[in-house]
Tab-separated table of N, CA and C in Angstrom:
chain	number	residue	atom	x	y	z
A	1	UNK	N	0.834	-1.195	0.000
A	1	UNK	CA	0.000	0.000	0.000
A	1	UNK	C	0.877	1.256	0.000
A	2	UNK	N	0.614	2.106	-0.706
A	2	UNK	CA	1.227	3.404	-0.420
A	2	UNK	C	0.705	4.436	0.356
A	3	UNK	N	1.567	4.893	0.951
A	3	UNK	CA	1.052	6.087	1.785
A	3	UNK	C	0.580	7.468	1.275
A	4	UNK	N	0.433	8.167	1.811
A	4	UNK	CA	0.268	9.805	1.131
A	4	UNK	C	1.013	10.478	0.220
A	5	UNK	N	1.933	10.289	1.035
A	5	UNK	CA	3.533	10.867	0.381
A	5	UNK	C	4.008	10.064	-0.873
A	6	UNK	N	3.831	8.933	-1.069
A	6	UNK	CA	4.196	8.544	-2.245
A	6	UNK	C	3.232	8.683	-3.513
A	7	UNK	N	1.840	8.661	-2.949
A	7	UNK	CA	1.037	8.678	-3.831
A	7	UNK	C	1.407	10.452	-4.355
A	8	UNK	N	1.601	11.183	-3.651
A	8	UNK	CA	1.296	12.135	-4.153
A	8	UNK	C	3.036	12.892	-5.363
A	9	UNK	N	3.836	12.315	-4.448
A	9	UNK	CA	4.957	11.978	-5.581
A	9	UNK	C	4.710	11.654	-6.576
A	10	UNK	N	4.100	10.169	-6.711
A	10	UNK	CA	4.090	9.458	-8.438
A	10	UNK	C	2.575	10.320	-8.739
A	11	UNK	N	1.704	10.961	-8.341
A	11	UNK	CA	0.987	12.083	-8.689
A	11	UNK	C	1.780	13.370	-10.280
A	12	UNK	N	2.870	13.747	-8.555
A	12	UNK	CA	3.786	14.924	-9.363
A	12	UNK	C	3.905	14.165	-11.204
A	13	UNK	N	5.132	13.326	-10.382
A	13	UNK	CA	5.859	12.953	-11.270
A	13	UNK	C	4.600	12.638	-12.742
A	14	UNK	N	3.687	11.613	-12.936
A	14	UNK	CA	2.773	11.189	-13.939
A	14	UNK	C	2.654	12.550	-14.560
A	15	UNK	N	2.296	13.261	-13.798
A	15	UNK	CA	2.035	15.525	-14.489
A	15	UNK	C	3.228	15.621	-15.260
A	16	UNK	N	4.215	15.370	-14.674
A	16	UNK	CA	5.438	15.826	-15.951
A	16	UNK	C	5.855	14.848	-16.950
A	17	UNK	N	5.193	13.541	-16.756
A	17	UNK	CA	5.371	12.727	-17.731
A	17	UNK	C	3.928	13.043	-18.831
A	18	UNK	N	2.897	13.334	-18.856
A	18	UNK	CA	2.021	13.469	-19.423
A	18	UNK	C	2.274	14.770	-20.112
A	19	UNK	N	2.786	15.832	-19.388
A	19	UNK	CA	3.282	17.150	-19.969
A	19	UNK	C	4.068	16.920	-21.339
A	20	UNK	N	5.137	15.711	-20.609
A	20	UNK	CA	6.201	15.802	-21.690
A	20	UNK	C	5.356	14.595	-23.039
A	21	UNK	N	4.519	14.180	-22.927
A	21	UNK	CA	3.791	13.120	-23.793
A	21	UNK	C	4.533	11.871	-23.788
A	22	UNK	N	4.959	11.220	-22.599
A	22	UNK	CA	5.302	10.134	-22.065
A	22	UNK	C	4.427	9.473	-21.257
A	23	UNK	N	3.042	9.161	-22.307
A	23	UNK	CA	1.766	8.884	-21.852
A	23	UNK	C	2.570	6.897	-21.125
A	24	UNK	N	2.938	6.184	-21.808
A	24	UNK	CA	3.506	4.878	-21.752
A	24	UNK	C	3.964	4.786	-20.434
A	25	UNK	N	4.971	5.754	-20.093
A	25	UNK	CA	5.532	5.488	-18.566
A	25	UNK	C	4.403	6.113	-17.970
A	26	UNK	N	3.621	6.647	-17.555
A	26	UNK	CA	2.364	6.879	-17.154
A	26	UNK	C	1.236	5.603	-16.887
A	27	UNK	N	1.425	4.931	-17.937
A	27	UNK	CA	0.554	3.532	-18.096
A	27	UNK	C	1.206	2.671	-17.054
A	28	UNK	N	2.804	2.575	-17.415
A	28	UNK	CA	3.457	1.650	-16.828
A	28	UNK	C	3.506	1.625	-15.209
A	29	UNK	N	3.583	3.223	-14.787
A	29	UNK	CA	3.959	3.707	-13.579
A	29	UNK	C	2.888	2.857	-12.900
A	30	UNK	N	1.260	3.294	-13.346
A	30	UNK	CA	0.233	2.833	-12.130
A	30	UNK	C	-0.124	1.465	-12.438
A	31	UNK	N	0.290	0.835	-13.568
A	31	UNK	CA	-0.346	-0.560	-13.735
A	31	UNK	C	0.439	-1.140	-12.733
A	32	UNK	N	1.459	-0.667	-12.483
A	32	UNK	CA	2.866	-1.163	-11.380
A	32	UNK	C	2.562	-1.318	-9.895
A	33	UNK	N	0.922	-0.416	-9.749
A	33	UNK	CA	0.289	-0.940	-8.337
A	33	UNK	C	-0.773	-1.350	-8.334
A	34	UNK	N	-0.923	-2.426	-7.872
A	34	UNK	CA	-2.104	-3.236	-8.218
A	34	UNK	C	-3.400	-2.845	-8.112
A	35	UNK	N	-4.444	-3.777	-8.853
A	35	UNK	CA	-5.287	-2.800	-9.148
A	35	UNK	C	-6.536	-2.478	-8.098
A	36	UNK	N	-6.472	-3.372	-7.003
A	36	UNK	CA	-7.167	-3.088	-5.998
A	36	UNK	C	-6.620	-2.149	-5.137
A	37	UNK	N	-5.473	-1.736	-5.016
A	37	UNK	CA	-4.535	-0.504	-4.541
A	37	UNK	C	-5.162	0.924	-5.141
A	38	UNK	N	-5.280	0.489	-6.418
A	38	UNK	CA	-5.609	2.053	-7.187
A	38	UNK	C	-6.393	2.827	-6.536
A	39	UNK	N	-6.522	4.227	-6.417
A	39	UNK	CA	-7.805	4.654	-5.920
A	39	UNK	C	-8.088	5.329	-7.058
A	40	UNK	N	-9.302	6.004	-6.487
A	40	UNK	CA	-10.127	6.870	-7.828
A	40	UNK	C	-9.353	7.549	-8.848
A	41	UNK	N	-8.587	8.727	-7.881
A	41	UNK	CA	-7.711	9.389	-9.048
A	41	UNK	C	-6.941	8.780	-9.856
A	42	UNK	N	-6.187	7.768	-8.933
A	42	UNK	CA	-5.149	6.870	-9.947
A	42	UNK	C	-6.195	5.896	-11.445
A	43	UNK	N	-7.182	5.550	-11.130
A	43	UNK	CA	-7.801	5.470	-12.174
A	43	UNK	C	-8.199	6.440	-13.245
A	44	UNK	N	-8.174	7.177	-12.982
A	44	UNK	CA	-9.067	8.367	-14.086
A	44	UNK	C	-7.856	8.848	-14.709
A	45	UNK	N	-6.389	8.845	-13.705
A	45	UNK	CA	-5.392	9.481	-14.533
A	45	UNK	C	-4.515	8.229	-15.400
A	46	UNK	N	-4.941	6.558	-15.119
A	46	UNK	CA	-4.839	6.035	-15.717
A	46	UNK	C	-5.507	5.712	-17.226
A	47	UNK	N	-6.763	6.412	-17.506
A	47	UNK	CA	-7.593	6.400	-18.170
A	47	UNK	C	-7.358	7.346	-19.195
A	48	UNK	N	-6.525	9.051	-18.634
A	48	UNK	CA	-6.335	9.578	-19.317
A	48	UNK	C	-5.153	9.598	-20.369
A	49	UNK	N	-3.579	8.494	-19.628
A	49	UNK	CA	-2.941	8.266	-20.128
A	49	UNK	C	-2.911	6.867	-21.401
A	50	UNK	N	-4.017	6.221	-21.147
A	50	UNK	CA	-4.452	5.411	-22.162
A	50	UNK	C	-5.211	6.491	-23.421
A	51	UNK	N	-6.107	7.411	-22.822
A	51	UNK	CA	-6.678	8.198	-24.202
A	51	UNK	C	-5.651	8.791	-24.856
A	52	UNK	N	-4.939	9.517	-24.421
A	52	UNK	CA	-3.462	10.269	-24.412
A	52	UNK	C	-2.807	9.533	-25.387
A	53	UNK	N	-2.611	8.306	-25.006
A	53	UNK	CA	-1.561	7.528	-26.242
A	53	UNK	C	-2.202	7.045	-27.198
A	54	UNK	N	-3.673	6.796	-27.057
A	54	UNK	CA	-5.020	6.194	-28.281
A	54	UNK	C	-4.771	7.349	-29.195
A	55	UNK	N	-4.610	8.408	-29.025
A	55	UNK	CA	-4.868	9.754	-29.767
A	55	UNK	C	-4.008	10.384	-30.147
A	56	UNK	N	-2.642	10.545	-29.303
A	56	UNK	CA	-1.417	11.278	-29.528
A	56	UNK	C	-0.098	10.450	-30.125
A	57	UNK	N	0.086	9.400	-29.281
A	57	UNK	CA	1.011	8.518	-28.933
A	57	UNK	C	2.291	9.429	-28.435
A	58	UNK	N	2.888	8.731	-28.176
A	58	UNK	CA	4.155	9.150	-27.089
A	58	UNK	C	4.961	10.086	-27.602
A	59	UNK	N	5.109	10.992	-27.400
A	59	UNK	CA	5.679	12.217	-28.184
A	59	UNK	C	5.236	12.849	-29.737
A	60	UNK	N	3.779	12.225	-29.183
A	60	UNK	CA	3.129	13.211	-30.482
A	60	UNK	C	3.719	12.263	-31.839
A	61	UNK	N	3.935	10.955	-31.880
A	61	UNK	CA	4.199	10.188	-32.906
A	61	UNK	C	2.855	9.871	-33.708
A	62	UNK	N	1.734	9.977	-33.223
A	62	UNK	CA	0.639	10.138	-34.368
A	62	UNK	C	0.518	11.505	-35.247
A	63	UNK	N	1.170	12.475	-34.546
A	63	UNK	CA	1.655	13.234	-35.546
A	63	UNK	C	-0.219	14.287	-35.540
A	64	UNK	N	0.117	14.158	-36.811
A	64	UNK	CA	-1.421	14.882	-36.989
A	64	UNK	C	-2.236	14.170	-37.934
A	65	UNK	N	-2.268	12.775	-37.990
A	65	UNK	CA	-3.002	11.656	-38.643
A	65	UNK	C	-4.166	11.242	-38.567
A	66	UNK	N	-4.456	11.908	-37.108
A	66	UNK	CA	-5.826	11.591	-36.354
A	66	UNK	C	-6.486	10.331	-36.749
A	67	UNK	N	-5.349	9.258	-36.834
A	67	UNK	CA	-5.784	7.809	-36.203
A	67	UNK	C	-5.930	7.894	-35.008
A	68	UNK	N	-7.013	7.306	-34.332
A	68	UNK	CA	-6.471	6.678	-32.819
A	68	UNK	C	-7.274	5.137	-33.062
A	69	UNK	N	-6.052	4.572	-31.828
A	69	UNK	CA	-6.067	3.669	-31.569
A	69	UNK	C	-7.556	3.065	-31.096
A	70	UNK	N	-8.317	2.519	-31.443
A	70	UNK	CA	-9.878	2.166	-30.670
A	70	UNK	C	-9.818	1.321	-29.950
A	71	UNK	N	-8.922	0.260	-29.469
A	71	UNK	CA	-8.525	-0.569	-28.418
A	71	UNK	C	-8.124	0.540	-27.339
A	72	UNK	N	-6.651	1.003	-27.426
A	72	UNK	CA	-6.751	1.923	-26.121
A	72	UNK	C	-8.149	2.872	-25.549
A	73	UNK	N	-8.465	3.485	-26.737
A	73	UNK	CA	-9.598	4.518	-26.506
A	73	UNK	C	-10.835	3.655	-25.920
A	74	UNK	N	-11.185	2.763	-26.318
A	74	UNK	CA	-11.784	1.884	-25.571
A	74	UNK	C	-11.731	1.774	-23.871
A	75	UNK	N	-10.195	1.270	-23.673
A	75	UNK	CA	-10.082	0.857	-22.682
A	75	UNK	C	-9.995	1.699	-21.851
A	76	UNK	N	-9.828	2.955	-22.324
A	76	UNK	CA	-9.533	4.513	-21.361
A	76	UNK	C	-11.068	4.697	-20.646
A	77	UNK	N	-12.586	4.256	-22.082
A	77	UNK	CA	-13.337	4.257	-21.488
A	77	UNK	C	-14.177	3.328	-20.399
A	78	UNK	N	-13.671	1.899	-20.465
A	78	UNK	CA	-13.913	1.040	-19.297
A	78	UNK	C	-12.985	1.547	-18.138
A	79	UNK	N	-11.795	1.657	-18.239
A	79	UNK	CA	-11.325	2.672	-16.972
A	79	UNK	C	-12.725	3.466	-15.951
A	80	UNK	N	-12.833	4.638	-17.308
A	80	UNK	CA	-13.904	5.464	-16.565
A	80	UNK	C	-14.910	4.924	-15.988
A	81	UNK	N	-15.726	3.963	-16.883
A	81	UNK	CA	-16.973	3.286	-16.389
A	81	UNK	C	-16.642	2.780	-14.988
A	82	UNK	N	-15.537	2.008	-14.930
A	82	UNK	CA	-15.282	1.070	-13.368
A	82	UNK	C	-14.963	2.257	-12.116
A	83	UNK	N	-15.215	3.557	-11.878
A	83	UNK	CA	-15.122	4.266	-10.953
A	83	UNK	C	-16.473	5.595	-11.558
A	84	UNK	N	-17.503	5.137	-12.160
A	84	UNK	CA	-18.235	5.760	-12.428
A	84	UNK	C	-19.176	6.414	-11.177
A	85	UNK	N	-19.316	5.895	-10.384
A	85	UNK	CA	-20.467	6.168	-9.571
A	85	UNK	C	-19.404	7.297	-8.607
A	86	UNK	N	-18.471	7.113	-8.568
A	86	UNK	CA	-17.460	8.454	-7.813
A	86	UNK	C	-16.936	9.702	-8.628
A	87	UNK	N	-17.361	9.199	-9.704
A	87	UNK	CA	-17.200	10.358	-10.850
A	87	UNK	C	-18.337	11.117	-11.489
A	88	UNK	N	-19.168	10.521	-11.805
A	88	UNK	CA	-20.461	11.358	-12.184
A	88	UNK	C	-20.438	12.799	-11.816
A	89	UNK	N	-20.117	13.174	-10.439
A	89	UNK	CA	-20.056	14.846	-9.798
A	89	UNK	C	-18.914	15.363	-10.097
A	90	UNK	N	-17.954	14.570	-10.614
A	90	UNK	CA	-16.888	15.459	-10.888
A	90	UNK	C	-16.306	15.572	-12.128
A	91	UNK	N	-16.109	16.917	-12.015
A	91	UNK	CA	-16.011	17.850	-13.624
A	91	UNK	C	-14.655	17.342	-14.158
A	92	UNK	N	-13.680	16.730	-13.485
A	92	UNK	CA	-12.604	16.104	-14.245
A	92	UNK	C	-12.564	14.687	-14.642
A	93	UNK	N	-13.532	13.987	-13.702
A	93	UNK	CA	-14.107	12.353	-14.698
A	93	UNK	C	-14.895	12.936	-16.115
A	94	UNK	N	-15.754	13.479	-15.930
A	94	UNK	CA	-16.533	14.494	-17.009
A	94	UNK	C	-15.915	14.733	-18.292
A	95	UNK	N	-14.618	15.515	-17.760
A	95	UNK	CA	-13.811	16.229	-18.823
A	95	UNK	C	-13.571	14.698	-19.417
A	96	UNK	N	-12.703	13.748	-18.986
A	96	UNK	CA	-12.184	12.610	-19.867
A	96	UNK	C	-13.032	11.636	-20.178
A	97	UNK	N	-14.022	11.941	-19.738
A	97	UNK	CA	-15.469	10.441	-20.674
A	97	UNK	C	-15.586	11.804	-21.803
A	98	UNK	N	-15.896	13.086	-21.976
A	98	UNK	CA	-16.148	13.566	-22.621
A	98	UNK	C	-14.819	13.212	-23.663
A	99	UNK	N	-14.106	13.386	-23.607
A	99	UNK	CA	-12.879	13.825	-24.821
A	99	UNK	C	-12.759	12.335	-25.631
A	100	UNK	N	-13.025	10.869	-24.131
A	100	UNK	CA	-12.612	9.861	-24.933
A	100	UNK	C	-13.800	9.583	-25.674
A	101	UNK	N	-14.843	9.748	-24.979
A	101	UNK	CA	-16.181	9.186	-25.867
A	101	UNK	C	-16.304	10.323	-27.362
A	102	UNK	N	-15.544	11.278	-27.437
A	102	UNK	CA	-15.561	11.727	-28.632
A	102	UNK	C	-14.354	11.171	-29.418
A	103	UNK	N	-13.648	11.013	-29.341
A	103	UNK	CA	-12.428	9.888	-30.197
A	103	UNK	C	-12.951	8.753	-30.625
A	104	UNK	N	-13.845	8.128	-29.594
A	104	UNK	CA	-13.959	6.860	-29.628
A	104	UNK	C	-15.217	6.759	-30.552
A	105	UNK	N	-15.936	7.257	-30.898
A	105	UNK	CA	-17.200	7.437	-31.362
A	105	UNK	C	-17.463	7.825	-32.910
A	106	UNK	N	-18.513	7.623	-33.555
A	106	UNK	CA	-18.349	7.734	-34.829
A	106	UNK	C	-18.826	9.398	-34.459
A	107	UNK	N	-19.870	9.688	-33.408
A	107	UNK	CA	-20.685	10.795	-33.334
A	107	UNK	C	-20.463	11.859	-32.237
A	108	UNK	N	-20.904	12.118	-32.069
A	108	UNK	CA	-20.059	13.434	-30.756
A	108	UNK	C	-21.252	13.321	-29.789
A	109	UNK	N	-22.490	12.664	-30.021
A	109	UNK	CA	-23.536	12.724	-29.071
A	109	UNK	C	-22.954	12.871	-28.071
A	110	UNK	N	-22.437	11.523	-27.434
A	110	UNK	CA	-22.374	11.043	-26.346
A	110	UNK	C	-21.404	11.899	-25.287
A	111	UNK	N	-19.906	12.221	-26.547
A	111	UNK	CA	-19.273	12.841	-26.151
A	111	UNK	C	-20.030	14.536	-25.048
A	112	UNK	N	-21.100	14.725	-25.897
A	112	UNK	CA	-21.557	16.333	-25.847
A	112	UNK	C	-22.365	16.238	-24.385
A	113	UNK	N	-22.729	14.945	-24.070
A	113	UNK	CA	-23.221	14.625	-22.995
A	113	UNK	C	-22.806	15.115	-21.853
A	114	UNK	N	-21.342	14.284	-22.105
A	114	UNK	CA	-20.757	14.784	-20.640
A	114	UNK	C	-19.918	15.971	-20.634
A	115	UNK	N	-19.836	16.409	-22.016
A	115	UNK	CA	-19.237	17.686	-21.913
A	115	UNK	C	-20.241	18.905	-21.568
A	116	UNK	N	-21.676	19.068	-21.401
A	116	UNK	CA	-22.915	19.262	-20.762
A	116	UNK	C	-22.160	19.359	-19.511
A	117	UNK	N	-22.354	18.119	-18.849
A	117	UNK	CA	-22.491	17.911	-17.230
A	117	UNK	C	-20.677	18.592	-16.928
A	118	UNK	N	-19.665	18.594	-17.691
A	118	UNK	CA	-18.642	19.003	-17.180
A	118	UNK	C	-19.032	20.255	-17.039
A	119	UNK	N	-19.409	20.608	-18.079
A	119	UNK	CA	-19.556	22.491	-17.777
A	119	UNK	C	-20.772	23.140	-16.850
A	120	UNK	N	-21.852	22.120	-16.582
A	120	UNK	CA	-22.807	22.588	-15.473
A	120	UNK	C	-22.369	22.472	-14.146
A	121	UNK	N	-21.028	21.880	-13.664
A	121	UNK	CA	-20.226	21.565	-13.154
A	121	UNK	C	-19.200	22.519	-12.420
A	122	UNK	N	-18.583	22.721	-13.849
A	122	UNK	CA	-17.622	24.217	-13.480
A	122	UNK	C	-18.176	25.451	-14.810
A	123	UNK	N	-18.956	26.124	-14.597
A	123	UNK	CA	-19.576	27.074	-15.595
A	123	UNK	C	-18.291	28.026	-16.160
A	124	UNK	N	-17.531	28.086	-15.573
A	124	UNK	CA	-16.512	28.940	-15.685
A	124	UNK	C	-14.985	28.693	-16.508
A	125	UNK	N	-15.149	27.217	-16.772
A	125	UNK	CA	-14.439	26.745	-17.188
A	125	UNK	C	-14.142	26.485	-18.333
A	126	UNK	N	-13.025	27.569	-19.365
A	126	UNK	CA	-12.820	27.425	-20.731
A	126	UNK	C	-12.582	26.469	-21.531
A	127	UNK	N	-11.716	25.430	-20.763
A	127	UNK	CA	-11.716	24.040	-21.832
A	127	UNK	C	-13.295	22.928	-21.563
A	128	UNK	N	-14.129	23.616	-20.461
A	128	UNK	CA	-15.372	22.777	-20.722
A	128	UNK	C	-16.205	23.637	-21.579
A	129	UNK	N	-16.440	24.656	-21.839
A	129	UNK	CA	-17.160	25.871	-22.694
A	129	UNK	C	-16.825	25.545	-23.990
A	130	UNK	N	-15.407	24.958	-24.169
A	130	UNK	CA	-14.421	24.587	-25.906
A	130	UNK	C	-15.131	23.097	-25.846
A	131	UNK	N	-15.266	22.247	-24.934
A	131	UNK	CA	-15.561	20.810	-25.836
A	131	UNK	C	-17.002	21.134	-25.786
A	132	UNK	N	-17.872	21.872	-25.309
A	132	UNK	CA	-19.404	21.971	-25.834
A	132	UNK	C	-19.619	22.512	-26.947
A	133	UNK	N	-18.578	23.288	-27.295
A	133	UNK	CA	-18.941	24.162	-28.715
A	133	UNK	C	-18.330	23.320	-29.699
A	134	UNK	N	-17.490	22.651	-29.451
A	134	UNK	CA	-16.817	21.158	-30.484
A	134	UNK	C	-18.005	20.537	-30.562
A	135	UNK	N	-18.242	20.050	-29.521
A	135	UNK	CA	-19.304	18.889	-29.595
A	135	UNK	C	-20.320	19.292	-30.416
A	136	UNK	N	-21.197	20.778	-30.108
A	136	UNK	CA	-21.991	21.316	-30.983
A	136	UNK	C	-21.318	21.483	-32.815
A	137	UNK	N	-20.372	21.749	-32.637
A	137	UNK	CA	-19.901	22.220	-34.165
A	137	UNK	C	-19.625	20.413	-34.791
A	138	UNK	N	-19.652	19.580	-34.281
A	138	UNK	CA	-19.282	18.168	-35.038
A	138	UNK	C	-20.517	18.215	-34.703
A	139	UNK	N	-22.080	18.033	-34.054
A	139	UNK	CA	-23.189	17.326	-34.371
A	139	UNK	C	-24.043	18.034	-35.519
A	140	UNK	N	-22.917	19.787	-35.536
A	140	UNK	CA	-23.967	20.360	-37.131
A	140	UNK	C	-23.520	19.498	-38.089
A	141	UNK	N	-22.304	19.468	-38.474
A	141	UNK	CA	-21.499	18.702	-39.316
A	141	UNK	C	-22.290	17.576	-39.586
A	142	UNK	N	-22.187	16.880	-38.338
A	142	UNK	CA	-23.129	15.175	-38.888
A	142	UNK	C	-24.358	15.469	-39.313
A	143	UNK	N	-24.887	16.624	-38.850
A	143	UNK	CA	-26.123	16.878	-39.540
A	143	UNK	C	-26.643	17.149	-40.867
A	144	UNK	N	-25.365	17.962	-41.016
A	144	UNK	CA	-25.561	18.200	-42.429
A	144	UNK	C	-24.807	17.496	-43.364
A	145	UNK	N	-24.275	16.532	-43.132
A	145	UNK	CA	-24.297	15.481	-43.757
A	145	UNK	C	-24.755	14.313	-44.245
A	146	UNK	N	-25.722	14.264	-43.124
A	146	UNK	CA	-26.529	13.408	-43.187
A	146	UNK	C	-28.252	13.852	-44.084
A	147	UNK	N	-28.224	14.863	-44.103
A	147	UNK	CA	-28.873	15.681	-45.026
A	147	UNK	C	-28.122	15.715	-46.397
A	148	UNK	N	-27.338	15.686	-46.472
A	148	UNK	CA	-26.555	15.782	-47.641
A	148	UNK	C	-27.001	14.520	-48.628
A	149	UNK	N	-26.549	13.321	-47.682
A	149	UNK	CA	-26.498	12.197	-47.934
A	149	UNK	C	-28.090	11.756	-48.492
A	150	UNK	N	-28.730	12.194	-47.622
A	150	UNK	CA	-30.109	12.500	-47.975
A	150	UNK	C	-31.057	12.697	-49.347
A	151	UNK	N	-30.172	13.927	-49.328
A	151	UNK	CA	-30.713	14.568	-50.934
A	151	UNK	C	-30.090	13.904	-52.315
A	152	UNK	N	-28.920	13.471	-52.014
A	152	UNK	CA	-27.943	12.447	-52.746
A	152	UNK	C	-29.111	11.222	-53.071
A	153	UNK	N	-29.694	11.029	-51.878
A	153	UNK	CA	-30.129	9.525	-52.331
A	153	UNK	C	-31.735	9.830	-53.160
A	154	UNK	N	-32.650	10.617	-52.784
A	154	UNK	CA	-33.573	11.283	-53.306
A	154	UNK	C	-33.142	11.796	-54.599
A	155	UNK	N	-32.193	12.119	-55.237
A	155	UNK	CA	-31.914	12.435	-56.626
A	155	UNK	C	-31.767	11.164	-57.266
A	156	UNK	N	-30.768	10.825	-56.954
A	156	UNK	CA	-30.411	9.140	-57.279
A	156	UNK	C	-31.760	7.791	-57.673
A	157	UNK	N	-32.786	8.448	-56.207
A	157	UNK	CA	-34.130	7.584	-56.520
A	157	UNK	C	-35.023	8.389	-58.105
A	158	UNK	N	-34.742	9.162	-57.940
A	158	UNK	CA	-35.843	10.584	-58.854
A	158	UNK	C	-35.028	10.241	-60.839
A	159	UNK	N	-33.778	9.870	-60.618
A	159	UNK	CA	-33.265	9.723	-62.188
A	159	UNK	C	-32.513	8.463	-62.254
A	160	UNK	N	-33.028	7.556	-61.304
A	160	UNK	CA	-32.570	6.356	-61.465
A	160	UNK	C	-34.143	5.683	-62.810
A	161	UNK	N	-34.099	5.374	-63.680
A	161	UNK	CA	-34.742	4.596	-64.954
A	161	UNK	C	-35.889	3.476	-64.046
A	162	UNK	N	-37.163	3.185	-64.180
A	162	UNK	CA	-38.060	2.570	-63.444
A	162	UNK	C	-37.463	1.178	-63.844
A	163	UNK	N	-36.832	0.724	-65.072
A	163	UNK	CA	-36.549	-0.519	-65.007
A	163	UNK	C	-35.653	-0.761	-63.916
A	164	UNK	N	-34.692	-0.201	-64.042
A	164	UNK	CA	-33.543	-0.109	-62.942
A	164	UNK	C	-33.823	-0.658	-61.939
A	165	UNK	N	-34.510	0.162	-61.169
A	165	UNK	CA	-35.364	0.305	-59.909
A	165	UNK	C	-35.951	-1.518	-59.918
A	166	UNK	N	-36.238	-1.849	-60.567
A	166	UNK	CA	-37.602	-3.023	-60.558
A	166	UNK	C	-36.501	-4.676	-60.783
A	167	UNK	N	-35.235	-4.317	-60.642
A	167	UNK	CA	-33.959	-4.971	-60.998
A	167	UNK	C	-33.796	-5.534	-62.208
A	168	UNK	N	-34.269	-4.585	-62.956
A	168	UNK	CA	-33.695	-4.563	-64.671
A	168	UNK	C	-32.114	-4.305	-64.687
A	169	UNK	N	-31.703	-4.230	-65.820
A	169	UNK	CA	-30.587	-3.433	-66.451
A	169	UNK	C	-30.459	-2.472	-67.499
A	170	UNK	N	-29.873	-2.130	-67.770
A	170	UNK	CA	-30.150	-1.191	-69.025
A	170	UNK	C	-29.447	-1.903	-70.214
């Protein structure tokens, strides 16, 4: 078991490894205490260093490819789920179901959800004010795409040939 003092050391320390995008030793550091040891925070900041490397990878080696990984991003979000009921009230579980459930997702719904409850949370808070207006600006997007897609298929039905349609050929 660790005491105060250490926890709050490998605390420090994980901050300057995440700073520096040495999400991996971050992973490594807390998987290194077992997992009934973990407490809340050490989960959530385990969660964030799994989204962290799903999305970034370790010194920014995804570059600007915006692959992520959907196994890690995944698992960042079962992280969250397994300390859910101690997180729900707080605006920094919030912040990271919000960011991963938007990576992880084809749609930003879900994401916009908890980026909602982060910011009813802390009203004041600029990076929760930025993922609601993301979240809003990707669900116009899907919207109007999906409208798009829409009218695409309604033209397509409108000058597609009735034989066609009836599984003729031309």
């Amino acid at each position: 078991m660790m005491n105060q003092t250490e926890e709050t050391k490998l605390l420090e320390q994980i901050e300057e490894w995440n700073d520096a995008d040495e999400f991996s030793r971050c992973i490594e550091a807390i998987e290194a205490i077992p997992e009934q040891e973990r407490d809340y925070l050490l989960t959530v900041k385990l969660s964030r260093a799994y989204s962290n490397l799903a999305v970034l990878g370790d010194h920014g080696e995804h570059g600007t490819d915006s692959e992520v990984d959907g196994n890690l991003i995944q698992h960042a979000i079962r992280l969250l789920e397994s300390v859910r009921t101690q997180g729900e009230n707080d605006p920094y579980w919030n912040s990271r179901m919000g960011y991963s459930c938007l990576m992880a997702y084809r749609s930003a719904a879900i994401a916009y959800e908890y980026a909602k409850r982060w910011l009813s949370l802390v009203p004041d808070d600029p990076a929760a004010q930025k993922l609601v207006r993301d979240c809003e600006e990707y669900l116009e997007e899907e919207k109007a795409l999906e409208l798009d897609l829409k009218e695409r298929e309604e033209i397509i039905r409108k000058e597609t040939p009735d034989d066609v349609k009836k599984g003729g050929y031309l």
